[in-house]
Short mmCIF file of C-alpha atoms in Angstrom, two decimals:
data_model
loop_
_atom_site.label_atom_id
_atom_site.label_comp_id
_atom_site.label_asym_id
_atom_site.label_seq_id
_atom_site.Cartn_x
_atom_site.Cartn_y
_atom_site.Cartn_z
CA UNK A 1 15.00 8.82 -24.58
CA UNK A 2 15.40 6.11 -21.97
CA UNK A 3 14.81 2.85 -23.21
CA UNK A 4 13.30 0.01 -21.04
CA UNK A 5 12.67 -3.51 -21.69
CA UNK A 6 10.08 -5.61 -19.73
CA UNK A 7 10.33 -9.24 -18.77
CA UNK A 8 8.44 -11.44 -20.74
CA UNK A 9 7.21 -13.53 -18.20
CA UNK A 10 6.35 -10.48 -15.42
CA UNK A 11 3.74 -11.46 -12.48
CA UNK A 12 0.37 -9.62 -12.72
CA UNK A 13 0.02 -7.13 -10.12
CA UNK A 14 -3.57 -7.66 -7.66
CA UNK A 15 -5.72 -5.25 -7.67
CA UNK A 16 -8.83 -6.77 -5.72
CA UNK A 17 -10.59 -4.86 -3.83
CA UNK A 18 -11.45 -7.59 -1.33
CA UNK A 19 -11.31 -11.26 -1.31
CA UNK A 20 -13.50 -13.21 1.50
CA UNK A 21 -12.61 -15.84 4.15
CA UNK A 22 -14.75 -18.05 5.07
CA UNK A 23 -15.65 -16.57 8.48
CA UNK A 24 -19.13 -15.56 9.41
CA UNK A 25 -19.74 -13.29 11.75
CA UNK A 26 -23.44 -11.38 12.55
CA UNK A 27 -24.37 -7.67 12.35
CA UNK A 28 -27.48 -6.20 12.29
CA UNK A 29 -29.39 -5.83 8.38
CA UNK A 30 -32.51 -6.68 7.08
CA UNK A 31 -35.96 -6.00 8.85
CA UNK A 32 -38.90 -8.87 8.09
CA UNK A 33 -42.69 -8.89 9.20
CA UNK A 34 -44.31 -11.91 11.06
CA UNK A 35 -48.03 -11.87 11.82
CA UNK A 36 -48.85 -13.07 15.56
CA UNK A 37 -52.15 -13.04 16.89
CA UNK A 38 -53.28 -11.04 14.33
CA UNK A 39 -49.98 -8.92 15.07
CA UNK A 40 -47.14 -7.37 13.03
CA UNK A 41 -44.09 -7.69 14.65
CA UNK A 42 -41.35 -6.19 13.26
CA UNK A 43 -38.31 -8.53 13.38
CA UNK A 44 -34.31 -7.73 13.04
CA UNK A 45 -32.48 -10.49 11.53
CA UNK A 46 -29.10 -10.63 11.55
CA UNK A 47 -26.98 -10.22 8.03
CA UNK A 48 -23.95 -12.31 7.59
CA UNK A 49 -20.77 -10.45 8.26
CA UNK A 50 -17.12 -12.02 6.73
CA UNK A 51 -13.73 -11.91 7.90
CA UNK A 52 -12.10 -10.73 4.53
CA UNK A 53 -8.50 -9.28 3.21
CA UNK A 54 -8.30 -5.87 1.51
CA UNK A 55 -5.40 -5.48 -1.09
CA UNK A 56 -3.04 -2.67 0.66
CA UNK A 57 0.49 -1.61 0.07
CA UNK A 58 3.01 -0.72 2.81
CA UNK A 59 5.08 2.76 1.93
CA UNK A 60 7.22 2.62 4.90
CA UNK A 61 7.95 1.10 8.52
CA UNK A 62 8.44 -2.01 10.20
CA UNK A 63 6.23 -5.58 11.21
CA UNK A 64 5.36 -5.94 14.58
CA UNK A 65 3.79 -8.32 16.58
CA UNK A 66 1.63 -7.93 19.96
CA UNK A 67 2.74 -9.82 22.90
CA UNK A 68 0.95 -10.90 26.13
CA UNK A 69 0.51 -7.90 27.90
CA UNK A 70 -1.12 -6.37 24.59
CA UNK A 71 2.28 -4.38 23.44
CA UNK A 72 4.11 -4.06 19.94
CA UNK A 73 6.97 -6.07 19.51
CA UNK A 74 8.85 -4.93 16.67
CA UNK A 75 10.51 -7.95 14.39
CA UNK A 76 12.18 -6.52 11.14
CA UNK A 77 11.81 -3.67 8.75
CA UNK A 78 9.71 -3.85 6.21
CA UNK A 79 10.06 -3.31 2.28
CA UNK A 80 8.02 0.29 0.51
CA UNK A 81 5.78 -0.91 -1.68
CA UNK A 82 5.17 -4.80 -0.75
CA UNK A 83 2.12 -6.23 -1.17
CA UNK A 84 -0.52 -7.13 1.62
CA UNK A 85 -3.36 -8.34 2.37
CA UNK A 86 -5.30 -6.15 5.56
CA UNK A 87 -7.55 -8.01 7.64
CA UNK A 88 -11.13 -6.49 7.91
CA UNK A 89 -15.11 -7.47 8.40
CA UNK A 90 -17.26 -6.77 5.80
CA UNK A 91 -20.67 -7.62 4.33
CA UNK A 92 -21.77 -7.32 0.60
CA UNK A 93 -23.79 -4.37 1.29
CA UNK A 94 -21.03 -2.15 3.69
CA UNK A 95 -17.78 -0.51 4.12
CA UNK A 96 -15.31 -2.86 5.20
CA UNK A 97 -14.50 -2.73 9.00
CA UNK A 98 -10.55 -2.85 9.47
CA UNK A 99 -9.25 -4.69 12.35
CA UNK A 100 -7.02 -1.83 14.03
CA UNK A 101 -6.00 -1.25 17.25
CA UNK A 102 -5.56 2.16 18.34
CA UNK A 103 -2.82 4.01 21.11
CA UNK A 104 -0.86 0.61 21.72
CA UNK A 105 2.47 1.00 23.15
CA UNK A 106 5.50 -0.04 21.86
CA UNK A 107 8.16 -1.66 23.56
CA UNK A 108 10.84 -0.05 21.80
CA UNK A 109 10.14 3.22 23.02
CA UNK A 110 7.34 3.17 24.94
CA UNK A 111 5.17 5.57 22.30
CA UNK A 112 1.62 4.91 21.27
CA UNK A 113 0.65 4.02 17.76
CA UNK A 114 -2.38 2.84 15.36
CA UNK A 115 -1.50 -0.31 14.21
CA UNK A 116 -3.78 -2.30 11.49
CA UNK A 117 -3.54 -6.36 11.38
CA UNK A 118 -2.45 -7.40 7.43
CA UNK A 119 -1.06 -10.86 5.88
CA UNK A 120 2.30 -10.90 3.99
CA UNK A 121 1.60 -13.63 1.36
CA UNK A 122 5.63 -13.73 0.83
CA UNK A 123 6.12 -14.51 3.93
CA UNK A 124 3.03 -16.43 4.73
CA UNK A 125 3.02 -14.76 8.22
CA UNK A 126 0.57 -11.57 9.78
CA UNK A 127 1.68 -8.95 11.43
CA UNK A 128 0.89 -5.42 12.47
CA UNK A 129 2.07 -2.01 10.43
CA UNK A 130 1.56 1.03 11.94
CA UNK A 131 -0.92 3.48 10.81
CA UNK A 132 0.89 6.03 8.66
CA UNK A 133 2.82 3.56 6.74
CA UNK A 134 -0.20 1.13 4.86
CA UNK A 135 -2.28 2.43 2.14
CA UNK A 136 -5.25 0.74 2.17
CA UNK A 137 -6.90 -0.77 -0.81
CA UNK A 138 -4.75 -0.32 -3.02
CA UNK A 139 -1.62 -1.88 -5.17
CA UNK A 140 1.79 -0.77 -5.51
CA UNK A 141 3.63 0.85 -8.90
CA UNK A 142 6.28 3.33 -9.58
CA UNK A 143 6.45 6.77 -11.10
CA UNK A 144 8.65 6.76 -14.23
CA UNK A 145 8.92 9.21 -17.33
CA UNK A 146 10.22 7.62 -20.37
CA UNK A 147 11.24 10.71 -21.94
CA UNK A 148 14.69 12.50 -20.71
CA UNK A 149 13.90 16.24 -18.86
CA UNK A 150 10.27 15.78 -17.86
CA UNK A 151 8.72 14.54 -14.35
CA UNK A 152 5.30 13.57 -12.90
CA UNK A 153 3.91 16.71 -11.15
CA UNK A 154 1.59 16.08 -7.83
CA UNK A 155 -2.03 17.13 -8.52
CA UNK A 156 -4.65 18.10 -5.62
CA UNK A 157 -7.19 17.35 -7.65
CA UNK A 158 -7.78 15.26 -11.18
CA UNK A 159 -8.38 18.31 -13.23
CA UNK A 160 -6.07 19.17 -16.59
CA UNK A 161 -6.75 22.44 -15.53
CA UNK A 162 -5.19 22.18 -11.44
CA UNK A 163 -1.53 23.13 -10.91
CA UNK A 164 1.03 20.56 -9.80
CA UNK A 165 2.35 21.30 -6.93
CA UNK A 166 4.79 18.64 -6.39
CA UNK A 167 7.30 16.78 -8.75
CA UNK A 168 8.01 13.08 -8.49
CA UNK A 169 11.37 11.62 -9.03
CA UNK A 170 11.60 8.49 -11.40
CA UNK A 171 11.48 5.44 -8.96
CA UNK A 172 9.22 6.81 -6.08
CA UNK A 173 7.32 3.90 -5.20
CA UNK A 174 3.36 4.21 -4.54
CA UNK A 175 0.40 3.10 -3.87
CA UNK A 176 -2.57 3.16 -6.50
CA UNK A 177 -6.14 3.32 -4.82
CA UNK A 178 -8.50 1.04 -6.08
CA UNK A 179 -11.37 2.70 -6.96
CA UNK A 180 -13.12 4.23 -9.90
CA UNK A 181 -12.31 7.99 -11.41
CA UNK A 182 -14.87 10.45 -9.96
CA UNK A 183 -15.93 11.68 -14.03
CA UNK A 184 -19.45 13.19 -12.14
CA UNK A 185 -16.97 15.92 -10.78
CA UNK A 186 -14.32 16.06 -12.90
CA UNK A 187 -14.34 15.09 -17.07
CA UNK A 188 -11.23 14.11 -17.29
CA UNK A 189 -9.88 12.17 -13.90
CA UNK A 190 -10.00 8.94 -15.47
CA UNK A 191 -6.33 10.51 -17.35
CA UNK A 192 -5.12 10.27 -13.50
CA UNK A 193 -4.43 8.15 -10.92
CA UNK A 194 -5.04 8.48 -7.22
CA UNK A 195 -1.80 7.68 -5.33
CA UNK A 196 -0.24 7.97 -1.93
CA UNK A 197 3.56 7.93 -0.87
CA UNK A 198 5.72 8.24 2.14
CA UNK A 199 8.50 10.91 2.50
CA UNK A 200 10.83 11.01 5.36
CA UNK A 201 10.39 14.76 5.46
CA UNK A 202 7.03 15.20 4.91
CA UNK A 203 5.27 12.18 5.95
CA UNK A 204 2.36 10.74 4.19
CA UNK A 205 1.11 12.40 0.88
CA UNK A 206 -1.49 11.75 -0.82
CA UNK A 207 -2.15 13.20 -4.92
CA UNK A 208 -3.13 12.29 -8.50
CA UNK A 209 -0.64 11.70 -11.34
CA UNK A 210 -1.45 11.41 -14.91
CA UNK A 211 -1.75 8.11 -15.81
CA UNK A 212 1.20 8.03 -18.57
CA UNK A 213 3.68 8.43 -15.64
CA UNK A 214 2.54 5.62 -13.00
CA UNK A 215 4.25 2.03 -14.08
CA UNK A 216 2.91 -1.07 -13.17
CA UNK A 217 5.12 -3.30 -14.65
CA UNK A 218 7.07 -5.56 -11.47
CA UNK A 219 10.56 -5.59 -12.66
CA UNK A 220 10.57 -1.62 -12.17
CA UNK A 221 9.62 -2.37 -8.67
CA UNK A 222 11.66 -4.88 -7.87
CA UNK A 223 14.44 -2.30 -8.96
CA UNK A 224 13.26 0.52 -7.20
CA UNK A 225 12.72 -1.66 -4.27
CA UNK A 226 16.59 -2.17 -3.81
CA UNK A 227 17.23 1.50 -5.19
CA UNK A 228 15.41 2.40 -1.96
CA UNK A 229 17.08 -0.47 0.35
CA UNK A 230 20.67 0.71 -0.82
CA UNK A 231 19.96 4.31 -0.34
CA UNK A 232 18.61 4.18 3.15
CA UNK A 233 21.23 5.17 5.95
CA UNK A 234 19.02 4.01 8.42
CA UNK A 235 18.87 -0.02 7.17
CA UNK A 236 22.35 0.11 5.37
CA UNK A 237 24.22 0.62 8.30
CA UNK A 238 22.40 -2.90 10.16
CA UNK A 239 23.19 -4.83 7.15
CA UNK A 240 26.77 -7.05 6.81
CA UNK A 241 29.32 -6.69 4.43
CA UNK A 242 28.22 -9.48 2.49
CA UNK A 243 24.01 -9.01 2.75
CA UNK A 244 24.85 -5.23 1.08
CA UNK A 245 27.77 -6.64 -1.55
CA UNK A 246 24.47 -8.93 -2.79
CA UNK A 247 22.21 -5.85 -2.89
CA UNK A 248 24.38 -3.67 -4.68
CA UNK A 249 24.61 -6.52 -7.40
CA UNK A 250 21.35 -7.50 -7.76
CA UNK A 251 20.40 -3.57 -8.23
CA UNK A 252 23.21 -3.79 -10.74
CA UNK A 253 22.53 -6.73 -12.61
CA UNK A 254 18.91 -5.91 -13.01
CA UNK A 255 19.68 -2.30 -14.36
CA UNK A 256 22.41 -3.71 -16.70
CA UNK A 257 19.20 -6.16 -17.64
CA UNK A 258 16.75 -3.31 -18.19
CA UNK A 259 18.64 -0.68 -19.73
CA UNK A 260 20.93 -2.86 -22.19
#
């Protein structure tokens, strides 16, 4: 049995589905009559639009900024399963509208990409994320099985009867949609959770877990976080001697922490 012991004081993870700004912004709503004459005109007004900030998760990939001549500037990698905040237009009685720019080139290799405009609160600083790598509204956990030999299995659908088709490995970091179990369709999908994760191999995938193997708690994320960091050939070999000697500790001291 593995044994696992929380923090007492762990942050609560968000899980808004929007929060709004105080920008206005028109778009067309609400019909009203006026009498002229002895007239009916029919008259459009104008419902108020806001400039508001989805909770999303970023899986993968880098921030980027756009430069003068409207290209992406990439600036550092960034960290699976940080929290954002993506930029978007919404009123009370719509989707949100995401503010996205699509096919822009990017300087370090001249390819086009989608790119979607978010806010880092760590950092206090916006940036863009490409496409494949943000899940939008949604918030972050990690799959975890507290008893030794078993695994979260990938399901197509949130049915007890549907075949996984996919195991999980303890510390895969997603991203938990934030919206309600479909129970008109299925009787049992509030026992499941609607994730998405990124894969080097195979990209972006996107599933539902039962519920008793998705862990919210922050610690585990913070750990599997720099489980990820250390493992990754790609950003290990960019890091100094001393930046990865700190990593490797921290990953250590916070296991020795959890598991003691």
């Amino acid at each position: 049995m593995k044994k696992f012991l929380p923090l007492a004081a762990a942050c609560a993870l968000a899980c808004i589905a929007f929060t709004g700004c105080g920008k206005k912004e028109e778009t067309t709503a609400a019909t009203s009559s006026q009498q002229t004459g002895g007239e009916v005109l029919q008259v459009q007004e104008a419902a108020p639009k806001y400039t508001v900030t989805i909770d999303s998760v970023l899986l993968d990939g880098s921030y980027w900024t756009l430069n003068e001549e409207g290209q992406m500037d990439w600036v550092q990698y960034s960290v699976p399963g940080v929290s954002v905040q993506a930029f978007a237009s919404a009123s009370p009685d719509t989707n949100p509208d995401y503010e996205m720019l699509k096919d822009v080139v990017r300087t370090t290799d001249g390819a086009k990409r989608n790119f979607y405009h978010v806010y880092i609160p760590e950092m206090r600083e916006d940036y863009w994320v490409q496409e494949y790598s943000i899940a939008l509204n949604a918030h972050p956990a990690t799959i975890y099985c507290e008893e030794d030999g078993k695994c979260a299995s990938l399901y197509k659908v949130p049915d007890l009867a549907a075949t996984g088709y996919r195991n999980l490995d303890d510390f895969t970091i997603v991203a938990c949609f934030n919206e309600e179990p479909d129970l008109a369709t299925y009787d049992y999908a509030d026992k499941f959770t609607h994730i998405q994760f990124y894969d080097k191999k195979d990209g972006t995938i996107t599933g539902y877990v039962r519920n008793s193997y998705v862990d919210q708690r922050p610690e585990l994320l913070a750990y599997s976080q720099m489980d990820k960091k250390c493992n990754d050939k790609d950003q290990v070999k960019n890091y100094d001697v001393a930046v990865l000697e700190e990593l490797y500790d921290s990953r250590g001291n916070l296991a020795n922490y959890m598991w003691r």
